[in-house]
Short mmCIF file of C-alpha atoms and ligand atoms in Angstrom, two decimals:
data_model
loop_
_atom_site.label_atom_id
_atom_site.label_comp_id
_atom_site.label_asym_id
_atom_site.label_seq_id
_atom_site.Cartn_x
_atom_site.Cartn_y
_atom_site.Cartn_z
CA MET A 1 -0.99 -6.47 15.22
CA ASP A 2 -2.31 -3.39 17.00
CA ILE A 3 -1.31 -0.29 15.04
CA ARG A 4 -2.28 2.95 16.74
CA THR A 5 0.43 5.45 15.91
CA ILE A 6 1.72 6.07 12.40
CA LEU A 7 4.78 8.15 11.60
CA ILE A 8 5.03 9.68 8.12
CA ILE A 9 8.48 10.89 7.11
CA GLY A 10 8.56 13.77 4.62
CA ALA A 11 6.05 16.62 4.43
CA GLY A 12 6.07 16.96 0.62
CA THR A 13 3.10 16.51 -1.70
CA MET A 14 2.75 12.81 -0.94
CA GLY A 15 3.78 12.71 2.73
CA ARG A 16 1.38 15.40 3.89
CA GLN A 17 -1.63 13.80 2.17
CA ILE A 18 -0.73 10.31 3.39
CA ALA A 19 -0.49 11.77 6.90
CA MET A 20 -3.92 13.40 6.62
CA SER A 21 -5.38 10.11 5.31
CA CYS A 22 -3.98 8.35 8.39
CA ALA A 23 -5.36 11.01 10.74
CA LEU A 24 -8.77 10.81 9.04
CA GLY A 25 -8.57 7.02 9.42
CA GLY A 26 -8.43 7.49 13.20
CA TYR A 27 -4.71 6.91 13.75
CA THR A 28 -2.55 9.06 15.95
CA THR A 29 -0.30 10.48 13.26
CA ILE A 30 3.06 12.23 13.36
CA LEU A 31 4.32 14.05 10.27
CA GLN A 32 8.10 14.38 10.45
CA ASP A 33 10.40 16.44 8.26
CA ILE A 34 13.86 17.93 8.83
CA SER A 35 12.45 21.28 7.68
CA GLY A 36 10.16 23.12 10.12
CA SER A 37 8.97 25.41 7.33
CA ALA A 38 7.99 22.41 5.16
CA LEU A 39 5.94 21.12 8.11
CA ASP A 40 4.26 24.50 8.56
CA ALA A 41 3.47 24.69 4.84
CA ALA A 42 1.99 21.18 4.99
CA ARG A 43 -0.17 22.08 7.99
CA THR A 44 -1.48 25.23 6.27
CA ASP A 45 -2.22 23.25 3.13
CA LEU A 46 -4.05 20.48 5.01
CA GLU A 47 -6.07 22.95 7.07
CA SER A 48 -7.14 24.71 3.91
CA TRP A 49 -7.98 21.34 2.28
CA ALA A 50 -10.10 20.45 5.34
CA ASP A 51 -11.84 23.86 5.26
CA GLY A 52 -12.66 23.29 1.58
CA ARG A 53 -14.11 19.84 2.30
CA VAL A 54 -16.21 21.21 5.15
CA ALA A 55 -17.44 24.12 3.00
CA LYS A 56 -18.36 21.64 0.22
CA GLY A 57 -20.31 19.54 2.73
CA LYS A 58 -18.01 16.52 2.16
CA LEU A 59 -16.56 16.44 5.68
CA GLN A 60 -18.11 17.29 9.03
CA ALA A 61 -16.31 20.13 10.82
CA GLU A 62 -15.95 18.09 14.04
CA PHE A 63 -14.51 15.15 12.10
CA ALA A 64 -12.01 17.41 10.31
CA ASP A 65 -11.03 19.09 13.59
CA ALA A 66 -10.58 15.72 15.30
CA ALA A 67 -8.36 14.48 12.46
CA LEU A 68 -6.23 17.64 12.54
CA ALA A 69 -5.94 17.27 16.33
CA ARG A 70 -4.64 13.69 15.86
CA LEU A 71 -2.00 14.96 13.44
CA SER A 72 1.13 16.35 15.08
CA GLN A 73 4.38 17.45 13.47
CA SER A 74 8.01 17.05 14.43
CA THR A 75 11.50 17.73 13.12
CA GLU A 76 12.93 14.99 15.40
CA LEU A 77 13.20 11.63 13.64
CA ASP A 78 14.44 9.53 16.56
CA ALA A 79 11.90 10.75 19.13
CA SER A 80 9.03 10.36 16.63
CA ALA A 81 10.19 6.87 15.65
CA ALA A 82 10.13 5.77 19.28
CA GLN A 83 6.34 6.30 19.35
CA ALA A 84 5.47 4.59 16.05
CA ASP A 85 3.81 1.23 15.38
CA LEU A 86 4.07 1.84 11.63
CA VAL A 87 6.34 4.19 9.71
CA ILE A 88 5.60 5.26 6.14
CA GLU A 89 8.66 6.97 4.70
CA ALA A 90 7.93 9.50 1.93
CA ALA A 91 11.23 11.37 1.94
CA VAL A 92 13.28 12.36 -1.09
CA GLU A 93 13.91 9.57 -3.63
CA ARG A 94 17.60 9.08 -2.78
CA LEU A 95 18.85 5.69 -1.73
CA ASP A 96 21.60 7.03 0.56
CA ILE A 97 19.12 9.23 2.42
CA LYS A 98 16.50 6.48 2.69
CA ARG A 99 19.13 4.02 3.92
CA SER A 100 20.23 6.35 6.69
CA ILE A 101 16.59 6.98 7.65
CA PHE A 102 15.91 3.22 7.82
CA ALA A 103 19.05 2.71 9.92
CA GLU A 104 17.80 5.37 12.38
CA LEU A 105 14.35 3.80 12.39
CA GLY A 106 15.85 0.37 13.03
CA LYS A 107 17.59 1.76 16.11
CA ASN A 108 14.79 3.92 17.48
CA ALA A 109 11.40 2.47 16.52
CA PRO A 110 9.88 -0.12 18.90
CA ALA A 111 10.86 -3.71 18.02
CA HIS A 112 7.36 -4.52 16.74
CA ALA A 113 7.15 -1.48 14.41
CA ILE A 114 6.73 -2.00 10.68
CA LEU A 115 8.83 0.18 8.37
CA ALA A 116 7.30 0.91 4.96
CA THR A 117 8.49 3.14 2.16
CA ASN A 118 6.20 5.03 -0.22
CA SER A 119 8.93 4.91 -2.86
CA SER A 120 7.81 4.07 -6.38
CA THR A 121 11.33 3.47 -7.62
CA LEU A 122 13.35 2.07 -4.74
CA ALA A 123 12.36 -1.44 -3.77
CA SER A 124 12.32 -2.07 -0.03
CA SER A 125 14.96 -4.82 -0.30
CA HIS A 126 17.50 -1.96 -0.70
CA LEU A 127 16.49 -0.70 2.77
CA ALA A 128 15.82 -3.97 4.58
CA GLU A 129 19.38 -4.61 5.70
CA ALA A 130 19.93 -1.07 6.99
CA SER A 131 16.81 -1.39 9.14
CA GLY A 132 18.03 -4.50 10.93
CA ARG A 133 14.47 -5.92 10.77
CA ALA A 134 14.09 -7.11 7.18
CA SER A 135 10.90 -9.11 7.74
CA GLN A 136 9.09 -5.91 8.84
CA VAL A 137 9.97 -3.87 5.75
CA CYS A 138 7.93 -3.40 2.54
CA ASN A 139 6.77 -0.77 0.05
CA MET A 140 3.44 0.92 0.63
CA HIS A 141 3.03 2.98 -2.54
CA PHE A 142 0.30 5.64 -2.57
CA PHE A 143 -0.83 7.69 -5.58
CA ASN A 144 -1.08 11.41 -6.18
CA PRO A 145 -3.33 13.01 -4.90
CA ALA A 146 -3.13 10.59 -1.99
CA LEU A 147 -6.26 11.92 -0.28
CA VAL A 148 -8.24 10.96 -3.38
CA MET A 149 -6.63 7.97 -5.09
CA LYS A 150 -7.79 4.65 -3.70
CA CYS A 151 -4.98 2.35 -4.72
CA VAL A 152 -2.08 1.44 -2.44
CA GLU A 153 0.46 -0.97 -3.92
CA ILE A 154 1.87 -3.18 -1.20
CA VAL A 155 5.10 -4.68 -2.44
CA ARG A 156 6.81 -7.48 -0.60
CA ASN A 157 10.50 -8.21 -0.79
CA GLU A 158 11.92 -11.69 -0.37
CA GLN A 159 12.19 -11.30 3.38
CA THR A 160 8.88 -9.53 4.14
CA SER A 161 6.78 -11.63 6.52
CA ASP A 162 3.13 -12.51 5.98
CA GLU A 163 2.32 -10.73 9.26
CA THR A 164 3.80 -7.50 7.89
CA ILE A 165 1.75 -7.77 4.69
CA GLN A 166 -1.42 -8.50 6.67
CA ALA A 167 -0.84 -5.55 9.00
CA VAL A 168 -0.17 -2.94 6.28
CA THR A 169 -3.06 -4.28 4.19
CA ALA A 170 -5.39 -3.82 7.17
CA VAL A 171 -4.12 -0.25 7.68
CA ALA A 172 -4.64 0.61 4.00
CA ARG A 173 -8.22 -0.71 4.24
CA ALA A 174 -8.80 1.29 7.42
CA LEU A 175 -7.79 4.40 5.44
CA GLY A 176 -10.54 3.60 2.93
CA LYS A 177 -7.99 2.52 0.32
CA GLU A 178 -7.95 -0.47 -2.03
CA PRO A 179 -4.68 -2.26 -1.31
CA VAL A 180 -3.19 -4.47 -4.04
CA LEU A 181 -0.37 -6.92 -3.41
CA VAL A 182 2.70 -7.02 -5.66
CA ASN A 183 4.25 -10.43 -5.01
CA ARG A 184 7.79 -9.57 -6.03
CA GLU A 185 9.88 -6.51 -6.68
CA ILE A 186 9.80 -5.30 -10.27
CA PRO A 187 10.71 -1.77 -11.48
CA GLY A 188 7.59 0.43 -11.59
CA PHE A 189 5.47 -2.15 -9.73
CA ILE A 190 2.05 -2.32 -11.48
CA ALA A 191 0.71 1.20 -11.91
CA ASN A 192 3.85 3.04 -12.98
CA ARG A 193 4.62 0.33 -15.54
CA MET A 194 1.20 0.78 -17.13
CA MET A 195 1.34 4.57 -16.80
CA GLY A 196 4.87 4.60 -18.29
CA ALA A 197 3.75 2.67 -21.36
CA MET A 198 0.90 5.11 -21.97
CA GLN A 199 3.14 8.13 -21.45
CA ARG A 200 5.84 6.77 -23.74
CA GLU A 201 3.34 6.34 -26.54
CA ALA A 202 1.85 9.80 -25.96
CA LEU A 203 5.32 11.41 -25.97
CA ASN A 204 6.25 9.59 -29.18
CA LEU A 205 3.02 10.69 -30.88
CA ALA A 206 3.64 14.31 -29.86
CA SER A 207 7.33 14.24 -30.90
CA ALA A 208 6.37 12.86 -34.31
CA GLU A 209 3.77 15.66 -34.56
CA VAL A 210 1.03 13.14 -35.23
CA ALA A 211 -1.24 15.21 -32.96
CA SER A 212 -1.02 18.09 -30.50
CA ILE A 213 -0.63 17.36 -26.80
CA THR A 214 -4.09 18.82 -26.24
CA ASP A 215 -5.63 16.43 -28.76
CA ILE A 216 -3.74 13.47 -27.33
CA ASP A 217 -5.04 14.37 -23.86
CA THR A 218 -8.56 14.85 -25.20
CA THR A 219 -8.38 11.41 -26.82
CA ALA A 220 -7.34 9.77 -23.55
CA ARG A 221 -10.25 11.42 -21.77
CA THR A 222 -12.98 11.09 -24.36
CA ALA A 223 -12.06 7.84 -26.13
CA LEU A 224 -10.57 5.88 -23.23
CA GLY A 225 -12.42 7.41 -20.29
CA HIS A 226 -9.24 8.37 -18.44
CA PRO A 227 -9.84 11.14 -15.88
CA MET A 228 -6.86 13.06 -17.27
CA GLY A 229 -4.78 12.91 -20.40
CA PRO A 230 -1.17 11.68 -20.16
CA PHE A 231 0.33 15.18 -20.44
CA GLU A 232 -2.05 16.57 -17.82
CA LEU A 233 -1.13 13.67 -15.56
CA MET A 234 2.62 14.17 -16.06
CA ASP A 235 2.16 17.84 -15.11
CA LEU A 236 0.29 16.73 -11.98
CA VAL A 237 2.93 14.18 -10.95
CA GLY A 238 5.81 16.56 -11.77
CA LEU A 239 8.10 16.25 -14.79
CA ASP A 240 11.14 15.96 -12.51
CA VAL A 241 9.47 12.95 -10.88
CA ILE A 242 8.63 11.43 -14.29
CA ASP A 243 12.26 11.99 -15.34
CA PHE A 244 13.57 10.46 -12.11
CA ILE A 245 11.32 7.40 -12.43
CA ALA A 246 12.59 6.85 -16.00
CA GLN A 247 16.23 7.23 -14.90
CA ALA A 248 15.79 4.81 -11.99
CA THR A 249 13.94 2.28 -14.15
CA TYR A 250 16.56 2.50 -16.90
CA ALA A 251 19.37 2.07 -14.36
CA GLU A 252 17.72 -1.16 -13.25
CA THR A 253 16.55 -2.62 -16.59
CA GLY A 254 19.15 -1.22 -19.02
CA GLN A 255 16.43 -1.25 -21.70
CA ALA A 256 16.55 1.70 -24.13
CA LEU A 257 12.75 1.81 -23.96
CA ASP A 258 12.93 2.92 -20.32
CA GLN A 259 15.31 5.86 -20.88
CA PRO A 260 13.96 9.35 -20.04
CA HIS A 261 12.15 10.77 -23.08
CA PRO A 262 13.95 13.78 -24.67
CA LEU A 263 10.78 15.90 -24.40
CA ILE A 264 10.75 15.37 -20.63
CA THR A 265 14.47 16.02 -20.27
CA GLN A 266 14.07 19.27 -22.20
CA LYS A 267 11.22 20.49 -19.97
CA VAL A 268 13.15 19.63 -16.80
CA THR A 269 16.24 21.46 -18.11
CA GLU A 270 14.04 24.52 -18.74
CA GLY A 271 12.71 24.33 -15.17
CA LYS A 272 9.22 23.51 -16.45
CA LEU A 273 8.24 20.87 -13.93
CA GLY A 274 4.45 20.90 -14.29
CA ARG A 275 1.85 22.28 -11.93
CA LYS A 276 4.26 22.85 -9.07
CA SER A 277 6.45 25.26 -11.07
CA GLY A 278 3.53 26.96 -12.85
CA GLU A 279 4.36 25.45 -16.25
CA GLY A 280 4.98 22.05 -17.79
CA PHE A 281 3.19 20.89 -20.90
CA TYR A 282 0.51 23.42 -19.91
CA GLU A 283 0.63 26.75 -18.09
CA TYR A 284 -0.94 27.12 -14.65
CA ARG A 285 -2.01 30.30 -12.96
CA ARG A 286 -0.36 30.76 -9.55
N1 3HC B 301 -5.55 17.09 -3.42
C1 3HC B 301 -6.63 16.64 -2.77
N2 3HC B 301 -7.83 16.47 -3.37
C2 3HC B 301 -7.89 16.77 -4.69
C3 3HC B 301 -6.78 17.22 -5.44
C4 3HC B 301 -5.56 17.38 -4.73
N3 3HC B 301 -4.44 17.77 -5.33
N4 3HC B 301 -7.16 17.41 -6.72
C5 3HC B 301 -8.47 17.09 -6.79
N5 3HC B 301 -8.90 16.70 -5.58
C6 3HC B 301 -10.26 16.26 -5.23
C7 3HC B 301 -11.26 17.39 -5.36
O1 3HC B 301 -11.38 18.09 -4.14
C8 3HC B 301 -12.52 16.64 -5.70
O2 3HC B 301 -13.13 16.09 -4.56
P1 3HC B 301 -14.73 15.87 -4.51
O3 3HC B 301 -15.20 15.37 -5.84
O4 3HC B 301 -14.93 14.87 -3.42
O5 3HC B 301 -15.29 17.20 -4.19
C9 3HC B 301 -12.04 15.43 -6.52
O6 3HC B 301 -10.64 15.29 -6.21
C10 3HC B 301 -12.21 15.69 -8.00
O7 3HC B 301 -11.51 16.87 -8.33
P2 3HC B 301 -11.92 17.88 -9.48
O8 3HC B 301 -13.41 17.86 -9.63
O9 3HC B 301 -11.27 19.19 -9.22
O10 3HC B 301 -11.20 17.33 -10.77
P3 3HC B 301 -11.25 15.90 -11.43
O11 3HC B 301 -12.61 15.31 -11.38
O12 3HC B 301 -10.55 16.05 -12.72
O13 3HC B 301 -10.33 14.99 -10.49
C11 3HC B 301 -8.25 14.01 -10.11
C12 3HC B 301 -9.00 15.31 -10.22
C13 3HC B 301 -8.72 13.23 -8.89
C14 3HC B 301 -6.78 14.37 -9.94
C15 3HC B 301 -8.51 13.17 -11.40
O14 3HC B 301 -8.28 13.96 -12.52
C16 3HC B 301 -7.66 11.93 -11.50
O15 3HC B 301 -7.99 10.90 -10.94
N6 3HC B 301 -6.55 12.04 -12.26
C17 3HC B 301 -5.60 10.92 -12.39
C18 3HC B 301 -4.66 10.94 -11.21
C19 3HC B 301 -3.68 9.82 -11.30
O16 3HC B 301 -3.61 9.04 -12.24
N7 3HC B 301 -2.84 9.73 -10.26
C20 3HC B 301 -1.77 8.75 -10.21
C21 3HC B 301 -0.50 9.39 -10.62
S1 3HC B 301 0.85 8.27 -10.62
C22 3HC B 301 1.46 8.34 -9.07
O17 3HC B 301 1.05 9.08 -8.23
C23 3HC B 301 2.58 7.39 -8.77
C24 3HC B 301 3.87 8.07 -8.49
O18 3HC B 301 4.81 7.09 -8.14
C25 3HC B 301 4.36 8.88 -9.63
#
């Protein structure tokens, strides 16, 4: 399948970096969001990221400029969808909103277009029916920061066709990513299940005052070779996101183990969401 134009829905932390990855991969890319100011903030952020890469000698200026020229932005979902061969939806993690987006995409995207969701918690089978093209729907789950992390989990639902899987796998490779295939829908897919287990243990150790969060993070880095400790990583991902993932997983599994951890709930209640709010388990200078 010939994929030339990719539409990314949602200009948040994930959407904007997925869009830039697509533009750098040579695709004509449209970043769509209902908020014009979110799109402008994303553009400013990506331009400054590109400037930093050029200054560091990691990206040629002409290459960065060409990628930014391939990346357009729009607040119009229907008109953008009409141009797309592949859509990667990275909007807010709400089923009702995603369903209405997929219904619009089903009506407005060309018949051949594949509709993927970046969701880590909502399996694509929940969106397949709304789209009216179930065999062309799957999850394409990127990791934060998406311009850096290589893995893309490609998750098929019962109706996803082999052609769809082959096409999105080829796109992920063209972006320089390492796609992995998840053969059936399971809460948390692969990475968030493993990450959740590690975080649960770290949170339990800290709650029981066995060690400080700093020492737990140091142990993860220096004993296990992780690039970040679990608390540093939760601050990076966002404690609201960690809380939401736990809630969604618990709603699906009903296992007490999956419930949001009280330490996370407390931080979220206090508005301490991690790096994005300036404080989580650690404090960040603005
Ligand atoms: N955006 C873009 N690029 C970034 C970045 C960001 N937010 N943060 C760091 N980078 C780049 C830097 O520019 C640098 O690039 P270079 O080496 O080519 O010059 C490179 O990443 C390394 O950055 P630093 O030297 O500043 O710092 P580190 O070496 O500590 O790396 C890190 C930062 C890449 C974030 C690394 O610590 C890491 O891999 N951490 C783990 C991240 C992780 O586990 N992500 C998955 C989260 S789970 C998830 O996303 C799923 C979701 O469903 C919740």
